[in-house]
Amino acid sequence: GENVEQHPSTLSVQEGDSAVIKCTYSDSASNYFPWYKQELGKGPQLIIDIRSNVGEKKDQRIAVTLNKTAKHFSLHITETQPEDSAVYFCADETGANNLFFGTGTRLTVIP
Amino acid sequence: NAGVTQTPKFQVLKTGQSMTLQCAQDMNHNSMYWYRQDPGMGLRLIYYSASEGTTDKGEVPNGYNVSRLNKREFSLRLESAAPSQTSVYFCATRAPLEQYFGPGTRLTVT
């Protein structure tokens, strides 16, 4: 089955610094790569996504990059703020339209 | 709009007991999903329903059954709970470009 690996599992940054989370996937048929943010006690919420025909996508302070040749994609958060503290999950979608999730990264932004 | 709702929020079961987790959506989406979330393992798909009247197994279906009662409701049943089923369970629906998750049910099996 599909395997999505996510690193690091925990990440601490100073407020205002950048944070980068990386994921790799195994299924070359994967064509959709969303990132979810999960706050304590809540369900995951989509924050940004990218499709396989695009290399980079930005939305204000967050961006996602995709390298299909290397089968990896990354989340970049710039000018981090305390409210960015949460668990972040990457995922990919194969031809069956089901999502496979990474194991999550707990991001802590230190004021 | 409530989005995706789940009941109960918390549940403690003894080994061997049964229970049903309820999920309802008011977003008029065809697809609905049940995931479990365990520490260090991300979210894993248990069952999904692409449309009313259809259900399919996901990555970890053993020990569970589901019912797609109508377009709005998708329930998950544990017939004989085991400690390995201690987890947080999330229901989700799918729009063309996004999955929407419910708030989760925290289940403990002792």
Coordinates of C-alpha atoms in Angstrom, one line a residue:
Chain A
G1 CA 0.0 0.0 0.0
E2 CA 0.9 3.7 -0.2
N3 CA 3.5 4.9 2.3
V4 CA 3.8 8.6 3.3
E5 CA 6.8 9.5 5.6
Q6 CA 6.8 12.8 7.4
H7 CA 9.7 14.6 9.1
P8 CA 10.4 15.9 11.7
S9 CA 8.0 14.6 14.3
T10 CA 8.5 17.6 16.5
L11 CA 9.7 21.1 15.6
S12 CA 10.3 24.1 17.8
V13 CA 11.0 27.6 16.3
Q14 CA 11.2 31.1 17.6
E15 CA 8.4 33.4 16.8
G16 CA 9.2 35.1 13.4
D17 CA 11.4 32.3 12.2
S18 CA 10.4 29.9 9.4
A19 CA 9.3 26.3 9.7
V20 CA 9.7 23.5 7.1
I21 CA 8.1 20.1 7.2
K22 CA 8.9 17.5 4.6
C23 CA 7.1 14.4 3.3
T24 CA 7.9 11.7 0.9
Y25 CA 5.5 9.3 -0.8
S26 CA 5.8 6.0 -2.6
D27 CA 2.9 5.8 -5.2
S28 CA 3.9 7.4 -8.5
A29 CA 0.2 7.6 -9.3
S30 CA -0.4 10.1 -6.4
N31 CA -1.8 13.3 -7.8
Y32 CA -3.1 15.4 -4.9
F33 CA -1.1 16.5 -1.9
P34 CA -3.0 18.4 0.9
W35 CA -1.7 19.7 4.2
Y36 CA -3.8 19.7 7.4
K37 CA -3.5 21.5 10.6
Q38 CA -4.9 20.0 13.8
E39 CA -5.4 22.0 16.9
L40 CA -5.8 20.4 20.3
G41 CA -9.1 18.6 20.7
K42 CA -10.2 19.3 17.1
G43 CA -10.4 17.6 13.8
P44 CA -7.8 18.3 11.1
Q45 CA -8.4 21.3 8.9
L46 CA -7.1 21.8 5.3
I47 CA -4.6 24.7 5.1
I48 CA -3.2 24.3 1.7
D49 CA -2.9 21.7 -1.1
I50 CA -1.1 21.2 -4.4
R51 CA -1.8 19.1 -7.4
S52 CA 0.7 17.2 -9.4
N53 CA 0.8 19.6 -12.3
V54 CA 2.0 22.4 -10.1
G55 CA 5.5 22.8 -8.5
E56 CA 4.7 25.4 -5.9
K57 CA 1.7 27.1 -4.3
K58 CA 1.6 30.0 -1.9
D59 CA -1.1 31.4 0.4
Q60 CA 0.1 34.3 2.5
R61 CA 2.6 32.9 5.0
I62 CA 2.3 29.3 3.9
A63 CA 3.6 27.6 0.8
V64 CA 3.9 24.1 -0.5
T65 CA 6.4 22.7 -2.9
L66 CA 6.2 19.5 -4.9
N67 CA 9.0 17.5 -6.6
K68 CA 7.3 14.6 -8.4
T69 CA 10.6 13.2 -9.7
A70 CA 11.9 12.8 -6.2
K71 CA 8.4 12.0 -4.7
H72 CA 8.6 14.6 -2.0
F73 CA 6.6 17.7 -1.0
S74 CA 7.2 20.2 1.7
L75 CA 5.3 22.8 3.8
H76 CA 6.9 26.1 4.5
I77 CA 5.6 28.5 7.1
T78 CA 7.2 32.0 7.2
E79 CA 7.1 34.6 10.0
T80 CA 5.7 32.0 12.4
Q81 CA 3.3 33.1 15.1
P82 CA 2.2 31.4 18.4
E83 CA -1.1 30.5 16.8
D84 CA 0.7 28.4 14.2
S85 CA 1.5 26.0 17.1
A86 CA -0.4 22.8 16.2
V87 CA 0.1 19.3 14.7
Y88 CA 0.5 19.3 10.9
F89 CA -0.2 16.4 8.7
C90 CA 0.7 15.8 5.1
A91 CA -1.3 13.5 2.9
D92 CA -1.4 12.2 -0.6
E93 CA -4.2 10.9 -2.8
T94 CA -3.9 7.9 -5.1
G95 CA -6.1 6.9 -8.0
A96 CA -8.7 5.4 -5.6
N97 CA -9.4 8.9 -4.3
N98 CA -8.5 8.0 -0.7
L99 CA -6.0 10.0 1.4
F100 CA -3.0 8.5 3.0
F101 CA -1.6 10.6 5.9
G102 CA 1.8 11.1 7.3
T103 CA 2.5 10.6 11.0
G104 CA 2.3 14.3 11.9
T105 CA 4.6 17.1 13.0
R106 CA 4.0 18.9 16.3
L107 CA 5.1 22.5 15.7
T108 CA 5.7 24.7 18.7
V109 CA 6.3 28.4 18.1
I110 CA 8.1 30.0 21.1
P111 CA 7.1 33.6 21.8
Chain B
N1 CA -24.4 24.9 9.1
A2 CA -23.0 22.4 11.7
G3 CA -20.7 20.8 9.1
V4 CA -19.7 17.3 10.4
T5 CA -21.0 16.3 13.8
Q6 CA -20.0 13.2 15.8
T7 CA -21.5 11.6 18.9
P8 CA -20.4 10.9 21.6
K9 CA -17.4 13.0 22.2
F10 CA -15.9 10.6 24.8
Q11 CA -16.7 7.0 25.6
V12 CA -15.2 4.3 27.9
L13 CA -15.9 0.7 27.2
K14 CA -15.0 -2.6 28.7
T15 CA -13.5 -5.3 26.6
G16 CA -16.2 -7.2 24.7
Q17 CA -18.8 -4.4 24.9
S18 CA -20.3 -3.0 21.7
M19 CA -21.1 0.5 20.7
T20 CA -21.9 2.6 17.6
L21 CA -20.3 5.9 16.8
Q22 CA -22.6 8.3 15.0
C23 CA -21.6 10.8 12.3
A24 CA -23.9 13.3 10.5
Q25 CA -23.2 15.9 7.9
D26 CA -25.3 18.8 6.5
M27 CA -23.0 19.6 3.6
N28 CA -24.8 17.4 1.1
H29 CA -21.6 15.5 0.2
N30 CA -21.7 12.1 -1.3
S31 CA -18.5 10.7 0.2
M32 CA -18.0 10.0 3.9
Y33 CA -15.1 8.4 5.8
W34 CA -14.1 7.0 9.2
Y35 CA -10.5 7.3 10.4
R36 CA -8.8 6.4 13.5
Q37 CA -5.9 8.4 14.9
D38 CA -3.3 6.9 17.1
P39 CA -0.2 8.6 18.6
G40 CA 2.7 8.5 16.1
M41 CA 0.6 6.9 13.4
G42 CA -1.3 9.7 11.8
L43 CA -4.8 9.0 10.5
R44 CA -5.7 5.7 9.1
L45 CA -8.8 5.0 7.0
I46 CA -11.2 2.4 8.5
Y47 CA -14.1 2.4 6.0
Y48 CA -15.5 4.8 3.5
S49 CA -18.7 5.3 1.6
A50 CA -18.6 6.9 -1.9
S51 CA -22.3 7.4 -2.0
E52 CA -25.5 6.4 -0.2
G53 CA -25.9 2.6 -0.2
T54 CA -22.2 1.8 -0.8
T55 CA -19.4 1.1 1.7
D56 CA -15.8 -0.1 1.2
K57 CA -12.9 -1.2 3.4
G58 CA -10.0 1.1 4.0
E59 CA -6.6 0.4 5.5
V60 CA -7.7 -1.0 8.9
P61 CA -11.2 -2.4 8.7
N62 CA -10.9 -5.4 11.0
G63 CA -13.1 -5.3 14.1
Y64 CA -15.4 -2.6 12.7
N65 CA -18.6 -2.4 10.7
V66 CA -20.3 0.6 9.1
S67 CA -23.7 1.6 7.9
R68 CA -24.5 4.4 5.5
L69 CA -28.0 5.1 6.7
N70 CA -28.8 7.8 4.3
K71 CA -26.8 10.6 2.6
R72 CA -26.4 12.5 5.9
E73 CA -25.4 9.7 8.3
F74 CA -22.6 7.2 8.4
S75 CA -22.1 5.1 11.6
L76 CA -19.2 3.0 12.8
R77 CA -19.9 0.0 15.0
L78 CA -17.6 -2.0 17.2
E79 CA -19.2 -5.3 17.9
S80 CA -16.8 -6.5 20.5
A81 CA -14.4 -3.8 21.6
A82 CA -10.8 -4.6 22.3
P83 CA -8.1 -2.5 24.0
S84 CA -6.3 -2.2 20.6
Q85 CA -9.3 -0.1 19.5
T86 CA -8.5 2.6 22.0
S87 CA -8.1 5.6 19.7
V88 CA -9.6 8.9 18.6
Y89 CA -12.1 8.4 15.8
F90 CA -12.8 11.0 13.1
C91 CA -15.6 11.1 10.6
A92 CA -15.0 13.1 7.4
T93 CA -16.9 14.1 4.3
R94 CA -15.5 14.9 0.9
A95 CA -16.1 17.8 -1.4
P96 CA -14.4 17.9 -4.8
L97 CA -11.3 19.6 -3.5
E98 CA -11.3 19.1 0.3
Q99 CA -12.1 16.7 3.1
Y100 CA -14.0 18.1 6.1
F101 CA -13.4 16.4 9.5
G102 CA -15.7 16.2 12.5
P103 CA -14.4 17.0 16.0
G104 CA -13.7 13.4 16.9
T105 CA -14.7 10.7 19.4
R106 CA -12.2 9.7 22.0
L107 CA -12.7 6.0 22.8
T108 CA -11.0 4.1 25.6
V109 CA -11.4 0.3 25.9
T110 CA -10.3 -1.1 29.2

